[in-house]
mmCIF file with all atom_site columns, C-alpha atoms in Angstrom:
data_model
loop_
_atom_site.group_PDB
_atom_site.id
_atom_site.type_symbol
_atom_site.label_atom_id
_atom_site.label_alt_id
_atom_site.label_comp_id
_atom_site.label_asym_id
_atom_site.label_entity_id
_atom_site.label_seq_id
_atom_site.pdbx_PDB_ins_code
_atom_site.Cartn_x
_atom_site.Cartn_y
_atom_site.Cartn_z
_atom_site.occupancy
_atom_site.B_iso_or_equiv
_atom_site.pdbx_formal_charge
_atom_site.auth_seq_id
_atom_site.auth_comp_id
_atom_site.auth_asym_id
_atom_site.auth_atom_id
_atom_site.pdbx_PDB_model_num
ATOM 1   C CA . MET A 1 1   ? 0.000   0.000   0.000  1.00 32.00 ? 1   MET A CA 1
ATOM 2   C CA . THR A 1 2   ? 1.227   3.491   -0.793 1.00 31.00 ? 2   THR A CA 1
ATOM 3   C CA . ASP A 1 3   ? -0.263  6.889   -0.048 1.00 34.00 ? 3   ASP A CA 1
ATOM 4   C CA . ASP A 1 4   ? 0.547   10.567  -0.187 1.00 32.00 ? 4   ASP A CA 1
ATOM 5   C CA . ARG A 1 5   ? 0.514   11.318  3.522  1.00 34.00 ? 5   ARG A CA 1
ATOM 6   C CA . THR A 1 6   ? 3.456   13.139  5.043  1.00 35.00 ? 6   THR A CA 1
ATOM 7   C CA . PRO A 1 7   ? 5.647   10.542  6.806  1.00 39.00 ? 7   PRO A CA 1
ATOM 8   C CA . GLN A 1 8   ? 5.915   10.543  10.562 1.00 44.00 ? 8   GLN A CA 1
ATOM 9   C CA . GLY A 1 9   ? 9.014   12.152  11.952 1.00 41.00 ? 9   GLY A CA 1
ATOM 10  C CA . LYS A 1 10  ? 10.587  15.564  12.154 1.00 50.00 ? 10  LYS A CA 1
ATOM 11  C CA . GLY A 1 11  ? 10.240  16.436  8.494  1.00 50.00 ? 11  GLY A CA 1
ATOM 12  C CA . SER A 1 12  ? 11.257  14.915  5.208  1.00 60.00 ? 12  SER A CA 1
ATOM 13  C CA . ASP A 1 13  ? 14.919  14.811  6.282  1.00 74.00 ? 13  ASP A CA 1
ATOM 14  C CA . VAL A 1 14  ? 14.170  11.964  8.713  1.00 77.00 ? 14  VAL A CA 1
ATOM 15  C CA . HIS A 1 15  ? 12.301  10.066  6.006  1.00 83.00 ? 15  HIS A CA 1
ATOM 16  C CA . GLY A 1 16  ? 15.277  10.541  3.696  1.00 84.00 ? 16  GLY A CA 1
ATOM 17  C CA . ILE A 1 17  ? 17.706  9.215   6.293  1.00 83.00 ? 17  ILE A CA 1
ATOM 18  C CA . PHE A 1 18  ? 15.756  5.985   6.753  1.00 81.00 ? 18  PHE A CA 1
ATOM 19  C CA . GLU A 1 19  ? 15.380  5.501   3.023  1.00 88.00 ? 19  GLU A CA 1
ATOM 20  C CA . LYS A 1 20  ? 19.155  5.935   2.743  1.00 81.00 ? 20  LYS A CA 1
ATOM 21  C CA . ILE A 1 21  ? 20.246  3.602   5.545  1.00 80.00 ? 21  ILE A CA 1
ATOM 22  C CA . ALA A 1 22  ? 17.844  0.730   4.763  1.00 84.00 ? 22  ALA A CA 1
ATOM 23  C CA . GLY A 1 23  ? 20.522  -1.333  3.025  1.00 84.00 ? 23  GLY A CA 1
ATOM 24  C CA . TYR A 1 24  ? 22.784  -1.521  6.062  1.00 78.00 ? 24  TYR A CA 1
ATOM 25  C CA . TYR A 1 25  ? 20.253  -0.936  8.861  1.00 82.00 ? 25  TYR A CA 1
ATOM 26  C CA . ASP A 1 26  ? 20.317  -4.520  10.171 1.00 90.00 ? 26  ASP A CA 1
ATOM 27  C CA . ARG A 1 27  ? 24.102  -4.731  10.084 1.00 85.00 ? 27  ARG A CA 1
ATOM 28  C CA . MET A 1 28  ? 24.531  -1.453  11.941 1.00 83.00 ? 28  MET A CA 1
ATOM 29  C CA . ASN A 1 29  ? 22.017  -2.453  14.618 1.00 85.00 ? 29  ASN A CA 1
ATOM 30  C CA . VAL A 1 30  ? 24.001  -5.619  15.285 1.00 87.00 ? 30  VAL A CA 1
ATOM 31  C CA . VAL A 1 31  ? 27.331  -3.788  15.405 1.00 83.00 ? 31  VAL A CA 1
ATOM 32  C CA . MET A 1 32  ? 26.145  -0.841  17.534 1.00 82.00 ? 32  MET A CA 1
ATOM 33  C CA . THR A 1 33  ? 24.555  -3.107  20.154 1.00 86.00 ? 33  THR A CA 1
ATOM 34  C CA . LEU A 1 34  ? 27.334  -5.723  20.122 1.00 86.00 ? 34  LEU A CA 1
ATOM 35  C CA . GLY A 1 35  ? 24.833  -8.301  18.892 1.00 92.00 ? 35  GLY A CA 1
ATOM 36  C CA . ARG A 1 36  ? 22.115  -7.587  21.450 1.00 94.00 ? 36  ARG A CA 1
ATOM 37  C CA . HIS A 1 37  ? 19.535  -6.047  19.096 1.00 95.00 ? 37  HIS A CA 1
ATOM 38  C CA . GLY A 1 38  ? 18.006  -9.360  18.032 1.00 96.00 ? 38  GLY A CA 1
ATOM 39  C CA . LYS A 1 39  ? 17.594  -10.451 21.662 1.00 97.00 ? 39  LYS A CA 1
ATOM 40  C CA . TRP A 1 40  ? 15.802  -7.190  22.502 1.00 97.00 ? 40  TRP A CA 1
ATOM 41  C CA . CYS A 1 41  ? 13.460  -7.629  19.535 1.00 98.00 ? 41  CYS A CA 1
ATOM 42  C CA . ARG A 1 42  ? 12.649  -11.137 20.706 1.00 98.00 ? 42  ARG A CA 1
ATOM 43  C CA . GLU A 1 43  ? 11.890  -9.792  24.176 1.00 98.00 ? 43  GLU A CA 1
ATOM 44  C CA . VAL A 1 44  ? 9.556   -7.160  22.702 1.00 98.00 ? 44  VAL A CA 1
ATOM 45  C CA . ALA A 1 45  ? 7.676   -9.857  20.781 1.00 98.00 ? 45  ALA A CA 1
ATOM 46  C CA . GLU A 1 46  ? 7.502   -12.063 23.885 1.00 98.00 ? 46  GLU A CA 1
ATOM 47  C CA . ARG A 1 47  ? 6.179   -9.277  26.107 1.00 98.00 ? 47  ARG A CA 1
ATOM 48  C CA . VAL A 1 48  ? 3.308   -8.282  23.812 1.00 98.00 ? 48  VAL A CA 1
ATOM 49  C CA . ALA A 1 49  ? 1.709   -11.731 24.398 1.00 96.00 ? 49  ALA A CA 1
ATOM 50  C CA . PRO A 1 50  ? -1.462  -11.528 22.252 1.00 96.00 ? 50  PRO A CA 1
ATOM 51  C CA . PRO A 1 51  ? -4.422  -13.869 22.701 1.00 95.00 ? 51  PRO A CA 1
ATOM 52  C CA . ALA A 1 52  ? -4.805  -16.835 20.373 1.00 91.00 ? 52  ALA A CA 1
ATOM 53  C CA . ASP A 1 53  ? -5.744  -15.655 16.874 1.00 95.00 ? 53  ASP A CA 1
ATOM 54  C CA . GLY A 1 54  ? -5.084  -12.058 17.932 1.00 98.00 ? 54  GLY A CA 1
ATOM 55  C CA . ARG A 1 55  ? -4.070  -9.132  15.748 1.00 98.00 ? 55  ARG A CA 1
ATOM 56  C CA . LEU A 1 56  ? -0.662  -7.489  16.187 1.00 98.00 ? 56  LEU A CA 1
ATOM 57  C CA . LEU A 1 57  ? 0.670   -4.227  14.771 1.00 98.00 ? 57  LEU A CA 1
ATOM 58  C CA . ASP A 1 58  ? 4.419   -3.601  14.574 1.00 98.00 ? 58  ASP A CA 1
ATOM 59  C CA . LEU A 1 59  ? 5.013   0.117   14.036 1.00 98.00 ? 59  LEU A CA 1
ATOM 60  C CA . ALA A 1 60  ? 8.234   1.535   12.590 1.00 96.00 ? 60  ALA A CA 1
ATOM 61  C CA . THR A 1 61  ? 8.788   -2.047  11.512 1.00 98.00 ? 61  THR A CA 1
ATOM 62  C CA . GLY A 1 62  ? 11.840  -1.102  9.462  1.00 96.00 ? 62  GLY A CA 1
ATOM 63  C CA . THR A 1 63  ? 13.252  -4.277  7.951  1.00 97.00 ? 63  THR A CA 1
ATOM 64  C CA . GLY A 1 64  ? 10.712  -6.302  9.908  1.00 98.00 ? 64  GLY A CA 1
ATOM 65  C CA . VAL A 1 65  ? 12.811  -7.857  12.684 1.00 98.00 ? 65  VAL A CA 1
ATOM 66  C CA . ILE A 1 66  ? 10.130  -7.581  15.392 1.00 98.00 ? 66  ILE A CA 1
ATOM 67  C CA . ALA A 1 67  ? 7.224   -8.328  13.057 1.00 98.00 ? 67  ALA A CA 1
ATOM 68  C CA . LEU A 1 68  ? 8.884   -11.477 11.718 1.00 98.00 ? 68  LEU A CA 1
ATOM 69  C CA . GLU A 1 69  ? 9.714   -12.647 15.239 1.00 98.00 ? 69  GLU A CA 1
ATOM 70  C CA . ALA A 1 70  ? 6.091   -12.066 16.304 1.00 98.00 ? 70  ALA A CA 1
ATOM 71  C CA . ALA A 1 71  ? 4.815   -14.020 13.295 1.00 98.00 ? 71  ALA A CA 1
ATOM 72  C CA . ARG A 1 72  ? 7.161   -16.898 14.174 1.00 98.00 ? 72  ARG A CA 1
ATOM 73  C CA . ARG A 1 73  ? 6.264   -16.827 17.866 1.00 98.00 ? 73  ARG A CA 1
ATOM 74  C CA . TYR A 1 74  ? 2.496   -16.480 17.353 1.00 98.00 ? 74  TYR A CA 1
ATOM 75  C CA . PRO A 1 75  ? 1.669   -18.433 14.170 1.00 97.00 ? 75  PRO A CA 1
ATOM 76  C CA . SER A 1 76  ? -2.091  -18.085 14.660 1.00 97.00 ? 76  SER A CA 1
ATOM 77  C CA . ALA A 1 77  ? -1.912  -14.288 14.987 1.00 98.00 ? 77  ALA A CA 1
ATOM 78  C CA . GLU A 1 78  ? -2.379  -11.800 12.176 1.00 98.00 ? 78  GLU A CA 1
ATOM 79  C CA . VAL A 1 79  ? 0.725   -9.593  12.155 1.00 98.00 ? 79  VAL A CA 1
ATOM 80  C CA . THR A 1 80  ? 0.915   -6.254  10.342 1.00 98.00 ? 80  THR A CA 1
ATOM 81  C CA . GLY A 1 81  ? 4.261   -4.498  9.891  1.00 98.00 ? 81  GLY A CA 1
ATOM 82  C CA . ALA A 1 82  ? 3.904   -0.777  9.154  1.00 98.00 ? 82  ALA A CA 1
ATOM 83  C CA . ASP A 1 83  ? 6.525   1.822   8.298  1.00 97.00 ? 83  ASP A CA 1
ATOM 84  C CA . PHE A 1 84  ? 6.841   5.209   6.597  1.00 95.00 ? 84  PHE A CA 1
ATOM 85  C CA . SER A 1 85  ? 9.923   4.128   4.612  1.00 95.00 ? 85  SER A CA 1
ATOM 86  C CA . GLU A 1 86  ? 9.132   2.366   1.359  1.00 95.00 ? 86  GLU A CA 1
ATOM 87  C CA . GLU A 1 87  ? 12.719  1.130   1.051  1.00 96.00 ? 87  GLU A CA 1
ATOM 88  C CA . MET A 1 88  ? 12.658  -0.405  4.535  1.00 96.00 ? 88  MET A CA 1
ATOM 89  C CA . LEU A 1 89  ? 9.415   -2.196  3.667  1.00 98.00 ? 89  LEU A CA 1
ATOM 90  C CA . ARG A 1 90  ? 10.850  -3.442  0.369  1.00 97.00 ? 90  ARG A CA 1
ATOM 91  C CA . ARG A 1 91  ? 13.692  -5.090  2.242  1.00 97.00 ? 91  ARG A CA 1
ATOM 92  C CA . ALA A 1 92  ? 11.341  -6.512  4.887  1.00 98.00 ? 92  ALA A CA 1
ATOM 93  C CA . ARG A 1 93  ? 9.191   -8.113  2.171  1.00 98.00 ? 93  ARG A CA 1
ATOM 94  C CA . ASN A 1 94  ? 12.232  -9.970  0.815  1.00 97.00 ? 94  ASN A CA 1
ATOM 95  C CA . LYS A 1 95  ? 13.186  -11.660 4.083  1.00 97.00 ? 95  LYS A CA 1
ATOM 96  C CA . PRO A 1 96  ? 12.459  -15.338 4.881  1.00 97.00 ? 96  PRO A CA 1
ATOM 97  C CA . GLY A 1 97  ? 9.002   -15.686 6.409  1.00 97.00 ? 97  GLY A CA 1
ATOM 98  C CA . ALA A 1 98  ? 7.834   -12.314 5.066  1.00 98.00 ? 98  ALA A CA 1
ATOM 99  C CA . GLU A 1 99  ? 4.742   -13.899 3.518  1.00 98.00 ? 99  GLU A CA 1
ATOM 100 C CA . LYS A 1 100 ? 3.377   -14.417 7.045  1.00 98.00 ? 100 LYS A CA 1
ATOM 101 C CA . VAL A 1 101 ? 3.236   -10.653 7.682  1.00 98.00 ? 101 VAL A CA 1
ATOM 102 C CA . ARG A 1 102 ? 0.998   -7.996  6.153  1.00 98.00 ? 102 ARG A CA 1
ATOM 103 C CA . TRP A 1 103 ? 3.281   -5.096  5.177  1.00 98.00 ? 103 TRP A CA 1
ATOM 104 C CA . GLN A 1 104 ? 1.786   -1.620  5.020  1.00 98.00 ? 104 GLN A CA 1
ATOM 105 C CA . HIS A 1 105 ? 3.082   1.876   4.348  1.00 97.00 ? 105 HIS A CA 1
ATOM 106 C CA . ALA A 1 106 ? 1.669   4.079   7.111  1.00 97.00 ? 106 ALA A CA 1
ATOM 107 C CA . ASP A 1 107 ? 2.186   7.263   9.110  1.00 95.00 ? 107 ASP A CA 1
ATOM 108 C CA . ALA A 1 108 ? 2.329   6.626   12.853 1.00 96.00 ? 108 ALA A CA 1
ATOM 109 C CA . ALA A 1 109 ? 0.769   10.040  13.490 1.00 96.00 ? 109 ALA A CA 1
ATOM 110 C CA . ASP A 1 110 ? -2.325  9.155   11.422 1.00 96.00 ? 110 ASP A CA 1
ATOM 111 C CA . LEU A 1 111 ? -2.780  5.395   11.429 1.00 98.00 ? 111 LEU A CA 1
ATOM 112 C CA . PRO A 1 112 ? -5.041  3.994   8.685  1.00 97.00 ? 112 PRO A CA 1
ATOM 113 C CA . PHE A 1 113 ? -6.807  1.581   11.053 1.00 98.00 ? 113 PHE A CA 1
ATOM 114 C CA . GLU A 1 114 ? -10.161 1.570   12.821 1.00 98.00 ? 114 GLU A CA 1
ATOM 115 C CA . ASP A 1 115 ? -10.518 2.123   16.560 1.00 98.00 ? 115 ASP A CA 1
ATOM 116 C CA . ALA A 1 116 ? -9.761  -0.942  18.699 1.00 98.00 ? 116 ALA A CA 1
ATOM 117 C CA . SER A 1 117 ? -8.303  -2.924  15.784 1.00 98.00 ? 117 SER A CA 1
ATOM 118 C CA . PHE A 1 118 ? -5.348  -4.656  17.461 1.00 98.00 ? 118 PHE A CA 1
ATOM 119 C CA . ASP A 1 119 ? -4.711  -6.838  20.500 1.00 98.00 ? 119 ASP A CA 1
ATOM 120 C CA . GLY A 1 120 ? -1.097  -5.710  20.720 1.00 98.00 ? 120 GLY A CA 1
ATOM 121 C CA . ILE A 1 121 ? 1.284   -3.098  19.344 1.00 98.00 ? 121 ILE A CA 1
ATOM 122 C CA . THR A 1 122 ? 5.063   -3.291  19.174 1.00 98.00 ? 122 THR A CA 1
ATOM 123 C CA . GLU A 1 123 ? 7.530   -0.709  17.923 1.00 98.00 ? 123 GLU A CA 1
ATOM 124 C CA . GLY A 1 124 ? 11.255  -0.208  17.591 1.00 96.00 ? 124 GLY A CA 1
ATOM 125 C CA . TYR A 1 125 ? 12.912  3.211   17.656 1.00 93.00 ? 125 TYR A CA 1
ATOM 126 C CA . LEU A 1 126 ? 9.822   5.119   16.545 1.00 95.00 ? 126 LEU A CA 1
ATOM 127 C CA . LEU A 1 127 ? 9.272   7.696   19.255 1.00 95.00 ? 127 LEU A CA 1
ATOM 128 C CA . ARG A 1 128 ? 12.567  9.550   19.034 1.00 90.00 ? 128 ARG A CA 1
ATOM 129 C CA . ASN A 1 129 ? 11.821  10.281  15.366 1.00 89.00 ? 129 ASN A CA 1
ATOM 130 C CA . VAL A 1 130 ? 8.376   11.865  15.736 1.00 91.00 ? 130 VAL A CA 1
ATOM 131 C CA . SER A 1 131 ? 7.525   15.503  16.312 1.00 90.00 ? 131 SER A CA 1
ATOM 132 C CA . ASP A 1 132 ? 4.391   14.850  18.414 1.00 95.00 ? 132 ASP A CA 1
ATOM 133 C CA . LEU A 1 133 ? 5.260   12.127  20.902 1.00 95.00 ? 133 LEU A CA 1
ATOM 134 C CA . GLU A 1 134 ? 1.963   12.284  22.782 1.00 97.00 ? 134 GLU A CA 1
ATOM 135 C CA . GLY A 1 135 ? -0.069  12.380  19.568 1.00 98.00 ? 135 GLY A CA 1
ATOM 136 C CA . VAL A 1 136 ? 1.622   9.249   18.229 1.00 98.00 ? 136 VAL A CA 1
ATOM 137 C CA . LEU A 1 137 ? 1.010   7.393   21.498 1.00 98.00 ? 137 LEU A CA 1
ATOM 138 C CA . ARG A 1 138 ? -2.630  8.522   21.484 1.00 98.00 ? 138 ARG A CA 1
ATOM 139 C CA . GLU A 1 139 ? -3.008  7.010   18.015 1.00 98.00 ? 139 GLU A CA 1
ATOM 140 C CA . GLN A 1 140 ? -1.700  3.727   19.385 1.00 98.00 ? 140 GLN A CA 1
ATOM 141 C CA . TYR A 1 141 ? -4.145  3.908   22.288 1.00 98.00 ? 141 TYR A CA 1
ATOM 142 C CA . ARG A 1 142 ? -6.960  4.513   19.781 1.00 98.00 ? 142 ARG A CA 1
ATOM 143 C CA . VAL A 1 143 ? -6.259  1.469   17.595 1.00 98.00 ? 143 VAL A CA 1
ATOM 144 C CA . LEU A 1 144 ? -5.506  -0.831  20.553 1.00 98.00 ? 144 LEU A CA 1
ATOM 145 C CA . LYS A 1 145 ? -8.311  -2.991  21.896 1.00 98.00 ? 145 LYS A CA 1
ATOM 146 C CA . PRO A 1 146 ? -9.277  -2.733  25.581 1.00 98.00 ? 146 PRO A CA 1
ATOM 147 C CA . GLY A 1 147 ? -6.955  -5.057  27.467 1.00 98.00 ? 147 GLY A CA 1
ATOM 148 C CA . GLY A 1 148 ? -4.338  -4.814  24.720 1.00 98.00 ? 148 GLY A CA 1
ATOM 149 C CA . ARG A 1 149 ? -0.664  -4.097  25.327 1.00 98.00 ? 149 ARG A CA 1
ATOM 150 C CA . VAL A 1 150 ? 1.929   -1.839  23.737 1.00 98.00 ? 150 VAL A CA 1
ATOM 151 C CA . VAL A 1 151 ? 5.624   -2.758  23.961 1.00 98.00 ? 151 VAL A CA 1
ATOM 152 C CA . ILE A 1 152 ? 8.222   -0.173  22.973 1.00 98.00 ? 152 ILE A CA 1
ATOM 153 C CA . LEU A 1 153 ? 11.923  -0.605  22.159 1.00 97.00 ? 153 LEU A CA 1
ATOM 154 C CA . GLU A 1 154 ? 13.608  2.785   22.277 1.00 95.00 ? 154 GLU A CA 1
ATOM 155 C CA . THR A 1 155 ? 16.828  4.596   23.011 1.00 89.00 ? 155 THR A CA 1
ATOM 156 C CA . CYS A 1 156 ? 17.162  6.660   26.158 1.00 86.00 ? 156 CYS A CA 1
ATOM 157 C CA . PRO A 1 157 ? 19.669  9.224   27.379 1.00 82.00 ? 157 PRO A CA 1
ATOM 158 C CA . PRO A 1 158 ? 22.280  7.810   29.771 1.00 76.00 ? 158 PRO A CA 1
ATOM 159 C CA . SER A 1 159 ? 22.084  8.696   33.451 1.00 76.00 ? 159 SER A CA 1
ATOM 160 C CA . GLY A 1 160 ? 23.910  7.978   36.705 1.00 74.00 ? 160 GLY A CA 1
ATOM 161 C CA . PRO A 1 161 ? 27.625  8.063   37.518 1.00 72.00 ? 161 PRO A CA 1
ATOM 162 C CA . ALA A 1 162 ? 28.620  6.576   34.168 1.00 68.00 ? 162 ALA A CA 1
ATOM 163 C CA . LYS A 1 163 ? 26.703  9.218   32.200 1.00 75.00 ? 163 LYS A CA 1
ATOM 164 C CA . PRO A 1 164 ? 29.753  11.234  30.987 1.00 78.00 ? 164 PRO A CA 1
ATOM 165 C CA . VAL A 1 165 ? 31.552  8.111   29.779 1.00 75.00 ? 165 VAL A CA 1
ATOM 166 C CA . VAL A 1 166 ? 28.481  6.709   28.031 1.00 72.00 ? 166 VAL A CA 1
ATOM 167 C CA . GLN A 1 167 ? 27.722  10.080  26.416 1.00 75.00 ? 167 GLN A CA 1
ATOM 168 C CA . TRP A 1 168 ? 31.274  10.254  25.113 1.00 73.00 ? 168 TRP A CA 1
ATOM 169 C CA . GLY A 1 169 ? 30.962  6.732   23.749 1.00 72.00 ? 169 GLY A CA 1
ATOM 170 C CA . VAL A 1 170 ? 27.697  7.438   21.957 1.00 72.00 ? 170 VAL A CA 1
ATOM 171 C CA . ARG A 1 171 ? 28.957  10.721  20.493 1.00 75.00 ? 171 ARG A CA 1
ATOM 172 C CA . THR A 1 172 ? 32.213  9.168   19.331 1.00 76.00 ? 172 THR A CA 1
ATOM 173 C CA . ILE A 1 173 ? 31.519  5.545   18.460 1.00 73.00 ? 173 ILE A CA 1
ATOM 174 C CA . VAL A 1 174 ? 28.134  5.724   16.710 1.00 72.00 ? 174 VAL A CA 1
ATOM 175 C CA . PRO A 1 175 ? 29.191  8.188   13.964 1.00 69.00 ? 175 PRO A CA 1
ATOM 176 C CA . LEU A 1 176 ? 32.518  6.365   13.628 1.00 73.00 ? 176 LEU A CA 1
ATOM 177 C CA . LEU A 1 177 ? 30.766  3.046   13.095 1.00 69.00 ? 177 LEU A CA 1
ATOM 178 C CA . GLY A 1 178 ? 28.524  4.749   10.565 1.00 65.00 ? 178 GLY A CA 1
ATOM 179 C CA . GLN A 1 179 ? 31.609  5.821   8.661  1.00 72.00 ? 179 GLN A CA 1
ATOM 180 C CA . VAL A 1 180 ? 33.461  2.501   8.896  1.00 71.00 ? 180 VAL A CA 1
ATOM 181 C CA . VAL A 1 181 ? 30.586  0.013   8.483  1.00 67.00 ? 181 VAL A CA 1
ATOM 182 C CA . ALA A 1 182 ? 28.133  1.979   6.328  1.00 63.00 ? 182 ALA A CA 1
ATOM 183 C CA . ARG A 1 183 ? 30.314  4.769   4.921  1.00 65.00 ? 183 ARG A CA 1
ATOM 184 C CA . ASP A 1 184 ? 27.625  7.163   6.095  1.00 66.00 ? 184 ASP A CA 1
ATOM 185 C CA . ARG A 1 185 ? 28.777  9.282   9.017  1.00 63.00 ? 185 ARG A CA 1
ATOM 186 C CA . SER A 1 186 ? 26.123  12.000  8.608  1.00 65.00 ? 186 SER A CA 1
ATOM 187 C CA . SER A 1 187 ? 23.086  9.722   8.994  1.00 60.00 ? 187 SER A CA 1
ATOM 188 C CA . TYR A 1 188 ? 24.499  8.101   12.115 1.00 63.00 ? 188 TYR A CA 1
ATOM 189 C CA . SER A 1 189 ? 25.469  11.486  13.532 1.00 66.00 ? 189 SER A CA 1
ATOM 190 C CA . TYR A 1 190 ? 21.728  12.224  13.491 1.00 65.00 ? 190 TYR A CA 1
ATOM 191 C CA . LEU A 1 191 ? 20.981  8.916   15.213 1.00 66.00 ? 191 LEU A CA 1
ATOM 192 C CA . GLU A 1 192 ? 23.606  9.691   17.848 1.00 67.00 ? 192 GLU A CA 1
ATOM 193 C CA . SER A 1 193 ? 22.155  13.137  18.564 1.00 68.00 ? 193 SER A CA 1
ATOM 194 C CA . SER A 1 194 ? 18.576  11.841  18.673 1.00 70.00 ? 194 SER A CA 1
ATOM 195 C CA . THR A 1 195 ? 19.615  9.201   21.212 1.00 69.00 ? 195 THR A CA 1
ATOM 196 C CA . LEU A 1 196 ? 21.203  11.698  23.599 1.00 68.00 ? 196 LEU A CA 1
ATOM 197 C CA . ALA A 1 197 ? 18.401  14.254  23.196 1.00 69.00 ? 197 ALA A CA 1
ATOM 198 C CA . PHE A 1 198 ? 15.468  11.845  23.624 1.00 81.00 ? 198 PHE A CA 1
ATOM 199 C CA . GLU A 1 199 ? 13.239  11.639  26.686 1.00 89.00 ? 199 GLU A CA 1
ATOM 200 C CA . SER A 1 200 ? 13.777  9.432   29.723 1.00 92.00 ? 200 SER A CA 1
ATOM 201 C CA . PRO A 1 201 ? 11.636  6.319   30.345 1.00 95.00 ? 201 PRO A CA 1
ATOM 202 C CA . GLN A 1 202 ? 10.056  8.178   33.280 1.00 96.00 ? 202 GLN A CA 1
ATOM 203 C CA . HIS A 1 203 ? 8.881   10.933  30.940 1.00 96.00 ? 203 HIS A CA 1
ATOM 204 C CA . ILE A 1 204 ? 7.424   8.457   28.436 1.00 97.00 ? 204 ILE A CA 1
ATOM 205 C CA . ALA A 1 205 ? 5.710   6.626   31.309 1.00 98.00 ? 205 ALA A CA 1
ATOM 206 C CA . ARG A 1 206 ? 4.073   9.877   32.448 1.00 98.00 ? 206 ARG A CA 1
ATOM 207 C CA . ILE A 1 207 ? 2.733   10.462  28.946 1.00 98.00 ? 207 ILE A CA 1
ATOM 208 C CA . LEU A 1 208 ? 1.416   6.902   28.741 1.00 98.00 ? 208 LEU A CA 1
ATOM 209 C CA . LYS A 1 209 ? -0.317  7.295   32.115 1.00 98.00 ? 209 LYS A CA 1
ATOM 210 C CA . GLY A 1 210 ? -1.824  10.629  31.094 1.00 98.00 ? 210 GLY A CA 1
ATOM 211 C CA . ILE A 1 211 ? -3.292  9.055   27.956 1.00 98.00 ? 211 ILE A CA 1
ATOM 212 C CA . GLY A 1 212 ? -4.908  6.303   30.022 1.00 98.00 ? 212 GLY A CA 1
ATOM 213 C CA . PHE A 1 213 ? -2.485  3.371   29.884 1.00 98.00 ? 213 PHE A CA 1
ATOM 214 C CA . GLN A 1 214 ? -2.016  1.240   32.991 1.00 98.00 ? 214 GLN A CA 1
ATOM 215 C CA . ALA A 1 215 ? 0.472   -1.354  34.319 1.00 98.00 ? 215 ALA A CA 1
ATOM 216 C CA . ILE A 1 216 ? 3.382   0.650   32.914 1.00 98.00 ? 216 ILE A CA 1
ATOM 217 C CA . GLY A 1 217 ? 6.900   -0.684  33.308 1.00 98.00 ? 217 GLY A CA 1
ATOM 218 C CA . TRP A 1 218 ? 10.304  -0.613  31.689 1.00 98.00 ? 218 TRP A CA 1
ATOM 219 C CA . ARG A 1 219 ? 13.701  -2.234  31.704 1.00 97.00 ? 219 ARG A CA 1
ATOM 220 C CA . LYS A 1 220 ? 16.882  -0.472  30.625 1.00 94.00 ? 220 LYS A CA 1
ATOM 221 C CA . LYS A 1 221 ? 19.449  -2.164  28.399 1.00 92.00 ? 221 LYS A CA 1
ATOM 222 C CA . PHE A 1 222 ? 23.061  -1.736  27.300 1.00 88.00 ? 222 PHE A CA 1
ATOM 223 C CA . PHE A 1 223 ? 24.523  0.770   29.792 1.00 82.00 ? 223 PHE A CA 1
ATOM 224 C CA . GLY A 1 224 ? 21.158  2.557   29.973 1.00 86.00 ? 224 GLY A CA 1
ATOM 225 C CA . THR A 1 225 ? 21.215  3.678   26.325 1.00 86.00 ? 225 THR A CA 1
ATOM 226 C CA . ASN A 1 226 ? 18.241  1.496   25.307 1.00 91.00 ? 226 ASN A CA 1
ATOM 227 C CA . VAL A 1 227 ? 15.007  0.632   27.040 1.00 96.00 ? 227 VAL A CA 1
ATOM 228 C CA . ILE A 1 228 ? 11.990  -1.643  26.637 1.00 98.00 ? 228 ILE A CA 1
ATOM 229 C CA . LEU A 1 229 ? 8.746   -0.150  27.963 1.00 98.00 ? 229 LEU A CA 1
ATOM 230 C CA . TRP A 1 230 ? 5.313   -1.750  28.205 1.00 98.00 ? 230 TRP A CA 1
ATOM 231 C CA . ALA A 1 231 ? 1.806   -0.629  29.103 1.00 98.00 ? 231 ALA A CA 1
ATOM 232 C CA . ASN A 1 232 ? -1.761  -1.945  28.924 1.00 98.00 ? 232 ASN A CA 1
ATOM 233 C CA . LYS A 1 233 ? -4.968  -0.296  27.772 1.00 98.00 ? 233 LYS A CA 1
ATOM 234 C CA . PRO A 1 234 ? -7.628  -0.851  30.469 1.00 98.00 ? 234 PRO A CA 1
ATOM 235 C CA . ARG A 1 235 ? -10.430 -3.268  29.748 1.00 96.00 ? 235 ARG A CA 1
#
């Protein structure tokens, strides 16, 4: 599916970056997380825990890592992988098992789904790339069924005594890896800056609570630079 809606994010520049990095996105995720990215995606899929024959939506699906894991883990579920990057979706469609997922071009700020359409929503690295964080989460609340769960994989700014060291590492290593592995320092300089400038899990949790979500929790990963959050829509 294609449409003419403006992609989610902070302008067309963000859309252009994700179109550009699609070819080496998976490789960079593995390198930047020292191989942990796949494990986190599996945890996201495990935590969403839909009912039998449920419907799952994976937002910012990218090359489909979470969506494909969900389809493997829940073979009776209907899994939809949605993204604003056509090139990311093209690569997702060519992966083994892709026929088990419905792939859809969509804007996370204006989802093309009816109210209460899904039993669960997953997402990876969406929120730091949107201009209206609360609005995007409200859209997820709208399309989630009562009793459904959202599970979010996201970056978060480092904190605690190790904060200066971790900040230095992110500022230095991420763009360097972009240059060495992908020969694209500028795109990964953006990803580095968006990581350090993004909100804390506590802030996201407050937004989720204000929207109406309950049973909110999170677990930090990888020196506090990544986090998995979860929340339920009340029945």
